PDB file of C-alpha atoms in Angstrom:
ATOM      1  CA  MET A 186     -26.823   9.045 -15.695  1.00  0.00           C
ATOM      2  CA  ASP A 187     -27.254   8.056 -19.344  1.00  0.00           C
ATOM      3  CA  LEU A 188     -30.841   9.973 -20.371  1.00  0.00           C
ATOM      4  CA  LEU A 189     -31.439   6.240 -22.341  1.00  0.00           C
ATOM      5  CA  MET A 190     -31.213   4.259 -19.003  1.00  0.00           C
ATOM      6  CA  LEU A 191     -34.336   4.962 -17.565  1.00  0.00           C
ATOM      7  CA  LEU A 192     -37.928   5.502 -19.327  1.00  0.00           C
ATOM      8  CA  THR A 193     -39.424   8.812 -18.267  1.00  0.00           C
ATOM      9  CA  GLY A 194     -41.455  11.366 -20.013  1.00  0.00           C
ATOM     10  CA  ILE A 195     -43.470  10.939 -23.195  1.00  0.00           C
ATOM     11  CA  LEU A 196     -43.033   7.914 -25.075  1.00  0.00           C
ATOM     12  CA  PRO A 197     -45.726   7.924 -27.949  1.00  0.00           C
ATOM     13  CA  VAL A 198     -47.082   4.544 -29.817  1.00  0.00           C
ATOM     14  CA  LEU A 199     -46.318   5.274 -33.336  1.00  0.00           C
ATOM     15  CA  PRO A 200     -48.925   4.708 -36.047  1.00  0.00           C
ATOM     16  CA  THR A 201     -48.510   2.614 -38.909  1.00  0.00           C
ATOM     17  CA  PRO A 202     -49.047   4.264 -42.292  1.00  0.00           C
ATOM     18  CA  PHE A 203     -50.532   2.189 -44.861  1.00  0.00           C
ATOM     19  CA  ALA A 204     -50.076   2.565 -48.740  1.00  0.00           C
ATOM     20  CA  ASP A 205     -52.612   1.032 -51.203  1.00  0.00           C
ATOM     21  CA  ALA A 206     -50.686  -2.100 -51.033  1.00  0.00           C
ATOM     22  CA  GLY A 207     -48.518  -2.813 -47.953  1.00  0.00           C
ATOM     23  CA  VAL A 208     -46.990  -0.404 -45.611  1.00  0.00           C
ATOM     24  CA  ASP A 209     -45.818   2.950 -46.669  1.00  0.00           C
ATOM     25  CA  LEU A 210     -42.180   3.172 -45.398  1.00  0.00           C
ATOM     26  CA  ASP A 211     -41.533   6.771 -46.658  1.00  0.00           C
ATOM     27  CA  ALA A 212     -44.727   7.952 -44.613  1.00  0.00           C
ATOM     28  CA  MET A 213     -43.243   6.170 -41.426  1.00  0.00           C
ATOM     29  CA  ARG A 214     -40.117   8.075 -41.487  1.00  0.00           C
ATOM     30  CA  ARG A 215     -42.250  11.110 -41.466  1.00  0.00           C
ATOM     31  CA  VAL A 216     -43.945   9.737 -38.604  1.00  0.00           C
ATOM     32  CA  VAL A 217     -40.614   9.129 -36.651  1.00  0.00           C
ATOM     33  CA  ARG A 218     -39.145  12.586 -37.600  1.00  0.00           C
ATOM     34  CA  PHE A 219     -42.521  14.224 -36.394  1.00  0.00           C
ATOM     35  CA  ALA A 220     -42.333  12.306 -33.338  1.00  0.00           C
ATOM     36  CA  LEU A 221     -38.484  13.702 -33.100  1.00  0.00           C
ATOM     37  CA  ALA A 222     -39.556  17.060 -33.675  1.00  0.00           C
ATOM     38  CA  ALA A 223     -42.017  17.335 -30.927  1.00  0.00           C
ATOM     39  CA  GLY A 224     -39.298  16.287 -28.402  1.00  0.00           C
ATOM     40  CA  VAL A 225     -40.459  13.215 -27.170  1.00  0.00           C
ATOM     41  CA  ASP A 226     -38.418  11.035 -24.748  1.00  0.00           C
ATOM     42  CA  GLY A 227     -38.563   7.996 -26.493  1.00  0.00           C
ATOM     43  CA  VAL A 228     -40.843   5.803 -29.105  1.00  0.00           C
ATOM     44  CA  VAL A 229     -43.030   2.567 -28.870  1.00  0.00           C
ATOM     45  CA  PHE A 230     -43.283   0.414 -31.909  1.00  0.00           C
ATOM     46  CA  PRO A 231     -45.489  -1.523 -32.519  1.00  0.00           C
ATOM     47  CA  GLY A 232     -48.223  -1.405 -30.078  1.00  0.00           C
ATOM     48  CA  PHE A 233     -51.878  -1.521 -30.051  1.00  0.00           C
ATOM     49  CA  ALA A 234     -52.213   2.033 -31.424  1.00  0.00           C
ATOM     50  CA  SER A 235     -49.772   0.585 -34.406  1.00  0.00           C
ATOM     51  CA  GLU A 236     -52.626  -1.601 -35.352  1.00  0.00           C
ATOM     52  CA  VAL A 237     -49.983  -4.389 -34.877  1.00  0.00           C
ATOM     53  CA  GLU A 238     -52.319  -7.106 -35.037  1.00  0.00           C
ATOM     54  CA  THR A 239     -52.927  -6.525 -38.776  1.00  0.00           C
ATOM     55  CA  LEU A 240     -49.238  -6.475 -39.500  1.00  0.00           C
ATOM     56  CA  SER A 241     -47.486  -9.272 -41.241  1.00  0.00           C
ATOM     57  CA  VAL A 242     -44.420 -10.794 -39.805  1.00  0.00           C
ATOM     58  CA  ASP A 243     -42.426  -9.215 -42.705  1.00  0.00           C
ATOM     59  CA  GLU A 244     -43.963  -5.770 -42.367  1.00  0.00           C
ATOM     60  CA  ARG A 245     -43.548  -5.611 -38.616  1.00  0.00           C
ATOM     61  CA  ALA A 246     -39.851  -6.185 -39.175  1.00  0.00           C
ATOM     62  CA  ALA A 247     -39.394  -3.645 -41.727  1.00  0.00           C
ATOM     63  CA  LEU A 248     -40.974  -1.042 -39.941  1.00  0.00           C
ATOM     64  CA  LEU A 249     -39.111  -1.792 -36.644  1.00  0.00           C
ATOM     65  CA  ASP A 250     -35.797  -1.480 -38.675  1.00  0.00           C
ATOM     66  CA  LEU A 251     -36.862   1.829 -39.932  1.00  0.00           C
ATOM     67  CA  VAL A 252     -37.843   3.054 -36.885  1.00  0.00           C
ATOM     68  CA  VAL A 253     -34.394   1.986 -34.993  1.00  0.00           C
ATOM     69  CA  ALA A 254     -32.343   3.723 -38.315  1.00  0.00           C
ATOM     70  CA  GLU A 255     -34.402   6.866 -38.068  1.00  0.00           C
ATOM     71  CA  VAL A 256     -34.116   7.493 -34.400  1.00  0.00           C
ATOM     72  CA  ASP A 257     -30.541   6.554 -34.657  1.00  0.00           C
ATOM     73  CA  GLY A 258     -29.881   6.515 -30.898  1.00  0.00           C
ATOM     74  CA  ARG A 259     -31.395   9.962 -30.357  1.00  0.00           C
ATOM     75  CA  VAL A 260     -34.255   8.713 -27.842  1.00  0.00           C
ATOM     76  CA  ALA A 261     -34.968   5.317 -26.208  1.00  0.00           C
ATOM     77  CA  ILE A 262     -37.121   2.816 -28.141  1.00  0.00           C
ATOM     78  CA  VAL A 263     -39.496   0.550 -26.779  1.00  0.00           C
ATOM     79  CA  ALA A 264     -40.175  -2.517 -29.161  1.00  0.00           C
ATOM     80  CA  GLY A 265     -43.490  -4.243 -29.116  1.00  0.00           C
ATOM     81  CA  ALA A 266     -43.117  -8.168 -28.763  1.00  0.00           C
ATOM     82  CA  SER A 267     -46.715  -9.269 -27.658  1.00  0.00           C
ATOM     83  CA  ALA A 268     -47.916 -12.536 -29.286  1.00  0.00           C
ATOM     84  CA  PRO A 269     -49.962 -15.319 -28.419  1.00  0.00           C
ATOM     85  CA  SER A 270     -47.029 -17.981 -27.697  1.00  0.00           C
ATOM     86  CA  VAL A 271     -43.590 -17.690 -25.778  1.00  0.00           C
ATOM     87  CA  GLU A 272     -41.926 -18.863 -29.105  1.00  0.00           C
ATOM     88  CA  GLU A 273     -43.596 -15.730 -31.049  1.00  0.00           C
ATOM     89  CA  VAL A 274     -42.654 -13.409 -28.454  1.00  0.00           C
ATOM     90  CA  VAL A 275     -38.961 -14.731 -28.390  1.00  0.00           C
ATOM     91  CA  HIS A 276     -38.886 -14.354 -32.292  1.00  0.00           C
ATOM     92  CA  TYR A 277     -40.029 -10.476 -31.843  1.00  0.00           C
ATOM     93  CA  GLY A 278     -37.808 -10.122 -29.174  1.00  0.00           C
ATOM     94  CA  ARG A 279     -34.761 -11.293 -30.956  1.00  0.00           C
ATOM     95  CA  GLN A 280     -35.437  -9.154 -33.855  1.00  0.00           C
ATOM     96  CA  ALA A 281     -35.416  -6.044 -31.481  1.00  0.00           C
ATOM     97  CA  LEU A 282     -32.178  -7.226 -29.779  1.00  0.00           C
ATOM     98  CA  ALA A 283     -30.450  -7.596 -32.706  1.00  0.00           C
ATOM     99  CA  LEU A 284     -31.264  -4.029 -33.824  1.00  0.00           C
ATOM    100  CA  GLY A 285     -29.962  -2.771 -30.292  1.00  0.00           C
ATOM    101  CA  VAL A 286     -33.534  -2.456 -28.932  1.00  0.00           C
ATOM    102  CA  THR A 287     -33.412  -4.215 -25.383  1.00  0.00           C
ATOM    103  CA  ARG A 288     -36.702  -2.989 -23.934  1.00  0.00           C
ATOM    104  CA  LEU A 289     -39.417  -5.207 -24.897  1.00  0.00           C
ATOM    105  CA  MET A 290     -43.154  -4.701 -24.182  1.00  0.00           C
ATOM    106  CA  VAL A 291     -45.100  -7.707 -23.755  1.00  0.00           C
ATOM    107  CA  GLN A 292     -49.039  -8.213 -22.917  1.00  0.00           C
ATOM    108  CA  PRO A 293     -49.419 -11.560 -21.580  1.00  0.00           C
ATOM    109  CA  PRO A 294     -52.027 -13.581 -23.754  1.00  0.00           C
ATOM    110  CA  LYS A 295     -55.367 -13.810 -22.661  1.00  0.00           C
ATOM    111  CA  SER A 296     -55.297 -17.361 -23.444  1.00  0.00           C
ATOM    112  CA  ILE A 297     -52.888 -18.170 -20.372  1.00  0.00           C
ATOM    113  CA  GLY A 298     -55.665 -16.489 -18.116  1.00  0.00           C
ATOM    114  CA  ALA A 299     -55.192 -13.623 -15.339  1.00  0.00           C
ATOM    115  CA  GLY A 300     -53.311 -15.739 -12.555  1.00  0.00           C
ATOM    116  CA  ALA A 301     -50.084 -14.580 -11.517  1.00  0.00           C
ATOM    117  CA  GLY A 302     -48.780 -17.860 -11.689  1.00  0.00           C
ATOM    118  CA  ALA A 303     -49.286 -18.513 -15.202  1.00  0.00           C
ATOM    119  CA  VAL A 304     -48.243 -14.882 -16.265  1.00  0.00           C
ATOM    120  CA  ALA A 305     -45.024 -15.251 -14.432  1.00  0.00           C
ATOM    121  CA  SER A 306     -44.340 -18.571 -15.923  1.00  0.00           C
ATOM    122  CA  PHE A 307     -45.054 -17.188 -19.380  1.00  0.00           C
ATOM    123  CA  LEU A 308     -42.675 -14.359 -19.062  1.00  0.00           C
ATOM    124  CA  ALA A 309     -40.023 -16.176 -17.256  1.00  0.00           C
ATOM    125  CA  ALA A 310     -40.172 -18.495 -20.290  1.00  0.00           C
ATOM    126  CA  VAL A 311     -39.549 -15.527 -22.455  1.00  0.00           C
ATOM    127  CA  ALA A 312     -36.795 -13.888 -20.448  1.00  0.00           C
ATOM    128  CA  ALA A 313     -34.763 -17.163 -20.278  1.00  0.00           C
ATOM    129  CA  GLU A 314     -34.772 -17.014 -24.286  1.00  0.00           C
ATOM    130  CA  LEU A 315     -33.809 -13.290 -24.111  1.00  0.00           C
ATOM    131  CA  PRO A 316     -30.733 -12.542 -22.187  1.00  0.00           C
ATOM    132  CA  GLY A 317     -30.234  -8.828 -21.545  1.00  0.00           C
ATOM    133  CA  ALA A 318     -34.037  -7.776 -22.389  1.00  0.00           C
ATOM    134  CA  GLU A 319     -35.908  -5.530 -20.010  1.00  0.00           C
ATOM    135  CA  ILE A 320     -39.489  -6.591 -20.126  1.00  0.00           C
ATOM    136  CA  ILE A 321     -42.374  -4.161 -19.793  1.00  0.00           C
ATOM    137  CA  LEU A 322     -45.155  -5.711 -18.449  1.00  0.00           C
ATOM    138  CA  GLN A 323     -48.254  -4.459 -20.589  1.00  0.00           C
ATOM    139  CA  ASN A 324     -51.432  -4.798 -18.349  1.00  0.00           C
ATOM    140  CA  ALA A 325     -54.239  -3.989 -20.605  1.00  0.00           C
ATOM    141  CA  PRO A 326     -57.836  -3.973 -19.698  1.00  0.00           C
ATOM    142  CA  ALA A 327     -60.395  -6.459 -21.029  1.00  0.00           C
ATOM    143  CA  PRO A 328     -61.410  -7.203 -23.381  1.00  0.00           C
ATOM    144  CA  ARG A 329     -58.108  -6.641 -25.007  1.00  0.00           C
ATOM    145  CA  GLY A 330     -56.179  -7.767 -22.147  1.00  0.00           C
ATOM    146  CA  SER A 331     -55.870  -9.836 -19.029  1.00  0.00           C
ATOM    147  CA  ASP A 332     -57.001  -6.967 -16.456  1.00  0.00           C
ATOM    148  CA  LEU A 333     -54.419  -8.077 -13.803  1.00  0.00           C
ATOM    149  CA  SER A 334     -54.934  -6.992 -10.549  1.00  0.00           C
ATOM    150  CA  PRO A 335     -52.284  -4.937  -8.828  1.00  0.00           C
ATOM    151  CA  GLU A 336     -51.596  -7.779  -6.452  1.00  0.00           C
ATOM    152  CA  ALA A 337     -50.987 -10.148  -9.670  1.00  0.00           C
ATOM    153  CA  VAL A 338     -48.985  -7.671 -11.098  1.00  0.00           C
ATOM    154  CA  LEU A 339     -46.557  -7.377  -8.225  1.00  0.00           C
ATOM    155  CA  GLU A 340     -46.228 -11.112  -7.864  1.00  0.00           C
ATOM    156  CA  VAL A 341     -45.408 -11.500 -11.417  1.00  0.00           C
ATOM    157  CA  VAL A 342     -42.545  -8.770 -10.962  1.00  0.00           C
ATOM    158  CA  ARG A 343     -41.307 -10.516  -7.958  1.00  0.00           C
ATOM    159  CA  GLN A 344     -40.978 -13.800  -9.789  1.00  0.00           C
ATOM    160  CA  VAL A 345     -39.534 -12.427 -12.902  1.00  0.00           C
ATOM    161  CA  ALA A 346     -36.485  -9.810 -12.250  1.00  0.00           C
ATOM    162  CA  ALA A 347     -36.441  -9.104 -16.081  1.00  0.00           C
ATOM    163  CA  VAL A 348     -39.693  -7.350 -15.644  1.00  0.00           C
ATOM    164  CA  ARG A 349     -38.209  -3.641 -15.183  1.00  0.00           C
ATOM    165  CA  TYR A 350     -41.346  -1.899 -15.775  1.00  0.00           C
ATOM    166  CA  VAL A 351     -44.871  -1.859 -15.682  1.00  0.00           C
ATOM    167  CA  LYS A 352     -47.283  -0.371 -18.265  1.00  0.00           C
ATOM    168  CA  GLU A 353     -50.606   0.030 -16.194  1.00  0.00           C
ATOM    169  CA  GLU A 354     -53.709   0.945 -18.122  1.00  0.00           C
ATOM    170  CA  THR A 355     -56.394  -1.278 -16.627  1.00  0.00           C
ATOM    171  CA  LEU A 356     -59.416   1.330 -15.365  1.00  0.00           C
ATOM    172  CA  PRO A 357     -59.164   2.907 -13.119  1.00  0.00           C
ATOM    173  CA  ALA A 358     -55.165   3.015 -13.362  1.00  0.00           C
ATOM    174  CA  GLY A 359     -54.475   5.576 -10.714  1.00  0.00           C
ATOM    175  CA  PRO A 360     -55.240   3.343  -7.716  1.00  0.00           C
ATOM    176  CA  ALA A 361     -53.397   0.403  -9.313  1.00  0.00           C
ATOM    177  CA  ILE A 362     -50.151   2.394  -9.885  1.00  0.00           C
ATOM    178  CA  THR A 363     -50.305   3.656  -6.491  1.00  0.00           C
ATOM    179  CA  ALA A 364     -50.514   0.084  -5.188  1.00  0.00           C
ATOM    180  CA  ILE A 365     -47.827  -1.427  -7.363  1.00  0.00           C
ATOM    181  CA  LEU A 366     -45.468   1.461  -6.514  1.00  0.00           C
ATOM    182  CA  ALA A 367     -46.234   1.252  -2.814  1.00  0.00           C
ATOM    183  CA  ASP A 368     -44.989  -2.361  -2.696  1.00  0.00           C
ATOM    184  CA  ALA A 369     -42.598  -2.781  -5.749  1.00  0.00           C
ATOM    185  CA  PRO A 370     -39.480  -4.728  -5.467  1.00  0.00           C
ATOM    186  CA  GLU A 371     -36.203  -2.993  -6.005  1.00  0.00           C
ATOM    187  CA  HIS A 372     -35.489  -4.210  -9.546  1.00  0.00           C
ATOM    188  CA  LEU A 373     -38.762  -2.550 -10.661  1.00  0.00           C
ATOM    189  CA  LEU A 374     -37.505   0.894 -12.510  1.00  0.00           C
ATOM    190  CA  GLY A 375     -41.135   2.490 -12.879  1.00  0.00           C
ATOM    191  CA  VAL A 376     -44.844   2.281 -13.767  1.00  0.00           C
ATOM    192  CA  ILE A 377     -45.822   3.601 -17.312  1.00  0.00           C
ATOM    193  CA  GLY A 378     -49.412   5.262 -17.814  1.00  0.00           C
ATOM    194  CA  GLY A 379     -51.601   4.369 -20.604  1.00  0.00           C
ATOM    195  CA  GLY A 380     -54.996   5.147 -21.385  1.00  0.00           C
ATOM    196  CA  GLY A 381     -53.945   7.601 -24.202  1.00  0.00           C
ATOM    197  CA  ALA A 382     -52.979  10.199 -21.599  1.00  0.00           C
ATOM    198  CA  ARG A 383     -56.397  10.874 -20.585  1.00  0.00           C
ATOM    199  CA  TYR A 384     -55.504  10.416 -17.226  1.00  0.00           C
ATOM    200  CA  ILE A 385     -51.933  11.480 -17.420  1.00  0.00           C
ATOM    201  CA  LEU A 386     -51.877  14.293 -14.471  1.00  0.00           C
ATOM    202  CA  ASP A 387     -53.194  11.610 -11.981  1.00  0.00           C
ATOM    203  CA  GLU A 388     -50.845   8.889 -13.050  1.00  0.00           C
ATOM    204  CA  TYR A 389     -48.201  11.541 -12.634  1.00  0.00           C
ATOM    205  CA  ASP A 390     -49.372  12.467  -9.171  1.00  0.00           C
ATOM    206  CA  ARG A 391     -49.035   8.731  -8.097  1.00  0.00           C
ATOM    207  CA  GLY A 392     -45.619   8.520  -9.234  1.00  0.00           C
ATOM    208  CA  ALA A 393     -45.915   7.068 -12.933  1.00  0.00           C
ATOM    209  CA  CYS A 394     -42.535   7.911 -14.370  1.00  0.00           C
ATOM    210  CA  ALA A 395     -43.906   8.037 -18.145  1.00  0.00           C
ATOM    211  CA  ALA A 396     -46.996   7.964 -20.321  1.00  0.00           C
ATOM    212  CA  MET A 397     -47.432   6.219 -23.709  1.00  0.00           C
ATOM    213  CA  PRO A 398     -50.019   8.258 -25.570  1.00  0.00           C
ATOM    214  CA  ALA A 399     -50.813   8.153 -29.343  1.00  0.00           C
ATOM    215  CA  LEU A 400     -48.817  10.334 -31.429  1.00  0.00           C
ATOM    216  CA  GLU A 401     -50.851  13.030 -32.789  1.00  0.00           C
ATOM    217  CA  ILE A 402     -50.535  15.679 -30.075  1.00  0.00           C
ATOM    218  CA  ALA A 403     -47.186  14.779 -28.994  1.00  0.00           C
ATOM    219  CA  ASP A 404     -45.820  18.318 -28.744  1.00  0.00           C
ATOM    220  CA  LEU A 405     -48.699  19.259 -26.460  1.00  0.00           C
ATOM    221  CA  HIS A 406     -47.834  16.105 -24.372  1.00  0.00           C
ATOM    222  CA  VAL A 407     -44.104  16.846 -24.323  1.00  0.00           C
ATOM    223  CA  ALA A 408     -44.967  20.689 -23.180  1.00  0.00           C
ATOM    224  CA  LEU A 409     -47.208  19.313 -20.220  1.00  0.00           C
ATOM    225  CA  ASP A 410     -44.731  16.575 -19.329  1.00  0.00           C
ATOM    226  CA  ARG A 411     -41.874  19.376 -19.104  1.00  0.00           C
ATOM    227  CA  ASP A 412     -44.257  21.902 -17.118  1.00  0.00           C
ATOM    228  CA  TYR A 413     -45.085  19.076 -14.791  1.00  0.00           C
ATOM    229  CA  ARG A 414     -41.597  18.263 -13.939  1.00  0.00           C
ATOM    230  CA  ALA A 415     -40.623  22.025 -13.450  1.00  0.00           C
ATOM    231  CA  GLY A 416     -43.321  22.249 -11.019  1.00  0.00           C
ATOM    232  CA  ARG A 417     -45.674  24.428 -13.331  1.00  0.00           C
ATOM    233  CA  ARG A 418     -48.855  22.445 -12.375  1.00  0.00           C
ATOM    234  CA  ARG A 419     -51.255  25.148 -13.103  1.00  0.00           C
ATOM    235  CA  GLU A 420     -49.620  25.624 -16.733  1.00  0.00           C
ATOM    236  CA  ALA A 421     -49.585  21.572 -16.907  1.00  0.00           C
ATOM    237  CA  ARG A 422     -53.004  21.656 -16.043  1.00  0.00           C
ATOM    238  CA  ALA A 423     -54.140  23.687 -18.609  1.00  0.00           C
ATOM    239  CA  LEU A 424     -52.576  21.905 -21.302  1.00  0.00           C
ATOM    240  CA  TYR A 425     -54.212  18.734 -19.990  1.00  0.00           C
ATOM    241  CA  VAL A 426     -57.534  20.597 -19.980  1.00  0.00           C
ATOM    242  CA  LYS A 427     -56.790  21.544 -23.960  1.00  0.00           C
ATOM    243  CA  SER A 428     -56.133  18.111 -25.011  1.00  0.00           C
ATOM    244  CA  LEU A 429     -59.349  16.276 -23.147  1.00  0.00           C
ATOM    245  CA  PRO A 430     -61.747  16.994 -25.953  1.00  0.00           C
ATOM    246  CA  LEU A 431     -59.567  15.565 -28.450  1.00  0.00           C
ATOM    247  CA  LEU A 432     -58.627  12.638 -26.321  1.00  0.00           C
ATOM    248  CA  VAL A 433     -62.338  11.789 -25.424  1.00  0.00           C
ATOM    249  CA  LEU A 434     -62.796  11.326 -29.230  1.00  0.00           C
ATOM    250  CA  GLN A 435     -59.686   9.460 -29.805  1.00  0.00           C
ATOM    251  CA  ALA A 436     -60.810   6.749 -27.228  1.00  0.00           C
ATOM    252  CA  VAL A 437     -63.695   6.278 -29.553  1.00  0.00           C
ATOM    253  CA  TYR A 438     -62.098   6.526 -33.245  1.00  0.00           C
ATOM    254  CA  ARG A 439     -58.738   5.493 -32.242  1.00  0.00           C
ATOM    255  CA  MET A 440     -56.338   5.255 -35.112  1.00  0.00           C
ATOM    256  CA  ARG A 441     -58.537   6.862 -37.502  1.00  0.00           C
ATOM    257  CA  LEU A 442     -58.430   9.958 -35.389  1.00  0.00           C
ATOM    258  CA  THR A 443     -54.728   9.788 -34.977  1.00  0.00           C
ATOM    259  CA  LYS A 444     -54.270   9.501 -38.768  1.00  0.00           C
ATOM    260  CA  HIS A 445     -56.789  12.261 -39.505  1.00  0.00           C
ATOM    261  CA  VAL A 446     -55.047  14.843 -37.245  1.00  0.00           C
ATOM    262  CA  LEU A 447     -51.644  13.825 -38.449  1.00  0.00           C
ATOM    263  CA  GLY A 448     -52.877  14.451 -41.777  1.00  0.00           C
ATOM    264  CA  LEU A 449     -53.908  17.877 -40.791  1.00  0.00           C
ATOM    265  CA  ARG A 450     -50.373  18.426 -39.378  1.00  0.00           C
ATOM    266  CA  GLY A 451     -48.923  17.339 -43.008  1.00  0.00           C
ATOM    267  CA  VAL A 452     -47.580  14.026 -41.606  1.00  0.00           C
ATOM    268  CA  LEU A 453     -49.796  11.620 -43.508  1.00  0.00           C
ATOM    269  CA  ASP A 454     -51.250  11.815 -47.061  1.00  0.00           C
ATOM    270  CA  ASN A 455     -52.865   8.467 -46.944  1.00  0.00           C
ATOM    271  CA  ARG A 456     -55.250   8.169 -43.759  1.00  0.00           C
ATOM    272  CA  ALA A 457     -55.935   4.400 -44.546  1.00  0.00           C
ATOM    273  CA  VAL A 458     -56.896   2.277 -41.348  1.00  0.00           C
ATOM    274  CA  ARG A 459     -56.734  -1.501 -41.158  1.00  0.00           C
ATOM    275  CA  ALA A 460     -58.105  -2.316 -37.742  1.00  0.00           C
ATOM    276  CA  PRO A 461     -61.619  -2.435 -37.221  1.00  0.00           C
ATOM    277  CA  THR A 462     -62.433   1.045 -36.166  1.00  0.00           C
ATOM    278  CA  PRO A 463     -65.471   3.575 -36.612  1.00  0.00           C
ATOM    279  CA  GLU A 464     -65.645   5.432 -39.547  1.00  0.00           C
ATOM    280  CA  LEU A 465     -65.411   9.069 -39.471  1.00  0.00           C
ATOM    281  CA  ASP A 466     -68.556  10.628 -41.050  1.00  0.00           C
ATOM    282  CA  ALA A 467     -68.892  14.677 -41.752  1.00  0.00           C
ATOM    283  CA  LEU A 468     -70.013  15.474 -38.271  1.00  0.00           C
ATOM    284  CA  ALA A 469     -67.401  13.239 -36.542  1.00  0.00           C
ATOM    285  CA  VAL A 470     -64.477  15.074 -38.806  1.00  0.00           C
ATOM    286  CA  ARG A 471     -65.951  18.453 -37.654  1.00  0.00           C
ATOM    287  CA  ASP A 472     -65.893  17.788 -34.164  1.00  0.00           C
ATOM    288  CA  ILE A 473     -62.382  16.491 -34.255  1.00  0.00           C
ATOM    289  CA  GLU A 474     -60.789  19.251 -36.357  1.00  0.00           C
ATOM    290  CA  SER A 475     -62.455  21.742 -33.904  1.00  0.00           C
ATOM    291  CA  CYS A 476     -61.239  19.720 -30.946  1.00  0.00           C
ATOM    292  CA  PHE A 477     -57.832  19.722 -32.585  1.00  0.00           C
ATOM    293  CA  ALA A 478     -57.901  23.647 -33.284  1.00  0.00           C
ATOM    294  CA  GLU A 479     -58.760  24.304 -29.407  1.00  0.00           C
ATOM    295  CA  CYS A 480     -55.424  22.503 -28.758  1.00  0.00           C
ATOM    296  CA  GLY A 481     -53.647  25.506 -30.059  1.00  0.00           C
ATOM    297  CA  LEU A 482     -51.163  23.472 -32.057  1.00  0.00           C
ATOM    298  CA  GLN A 483     -49.465  24.010 -35.482  1.00  0.00           C
ATOM    299  CA  SER A 484     -51.519  22.438 -38.232  1.00  0.00           C
ATOM    300  CA  LEU A 485     -48.404  21.547 -40.546  1.00  0.00           C
ATOM    301  CA  VAL A 486     -45.271  19.569 -39.872  1.00  0.00           C
ATOM    302  CA  SER A 487     -43.262  21.944 -41.837  1.00  0.00           C
ATOM    303  CA  ALA A 488     -44.221  24.628 -38.994  1.00  0.00           C
ATOM    304  CA  PRO A 489     -42.565  24.611 -35.600  1.00  0.00           C
ATOM    305  CA  ILE A 490     -43.561  21.618 -33.626  1.00  0.00           C
ATOM    306  CA  ALA A 491     -41.460  21.749 -30.463  1.00  0.00           C
ATOM    307  CA  GLY A 492     -42.777  24.542 -28.334  1.00  0.00           C
ATOM    308  CA  GLY A 493     -45.618  24.959 -30.710  1.00  0.00           C
ATOM    309  CA  VAL A 494     -48.230  24.947 -28.307  1.00  0.00           C
ATOM    310  CA  GLY A 495     -50.605  28.060 -27.999  1.00  0.00           C
ATOM    311  CA  ALA A 496     -51.171  29.995 -24.951  1.00  0.00           C
TER     312      ALA A 496
END
């Protein structure tokens, strides 16, 4: 089977680098190359961690085009197509399909509510306009998302055959993953974990096929994933424990932490953030850098990235 036929493993959501005016396309190339060098199984763009809500239509299109060109078929790509209306989702979906990207992640807009019928109708309308697309239903927690129950998710999947994956990131995600997989129709190919990989081992133990963390420690996540799939559970857990202090901080500082760490690793020069996130003061920076050092990773992108996790 073609490795790109199924989504598995580590699929980080790529951040968006900004310049003083607009987006930084050269830095975006470095971001993609860093992800590939880390050994990821695929990339996601744009998503919440990409500050997607702050991007213009033109910026979004130019960045996705660049991502597709840089990846050049080497790993899977998931294109974010979330938007408030069916028409906008279809617009973003057609852009992705024109670039050869068939996997579209869609978070149902909160405006339609959390009922299975309304969500299914929304996604069915999208699917009808995008033949050939594989939809990933992104079930985000409140207040950002609709916080769909497992029962609602299953009903949506049953009604809309184009929904081939679920990204489950409500809290706690573990029981929801178990419930969805226990009663999933045959056309559902898998459930993907969210939550920044803060719960990745529990998600994997429950049958999640992949995880979508942020990018800054992608090489550690890849090493963890490979250990887990090879049955080296003790080694996978050791890496998980190393990652947690940094990921706890990432849950607070979000894109600012991601960009700060990518700056430490030589990927980003400009760490500007558009999305409303807490500022990093001197003590927060010290804490982040200490937690990053404890991960045992190389500091510079020019250093070996794949396999760069320390003992």
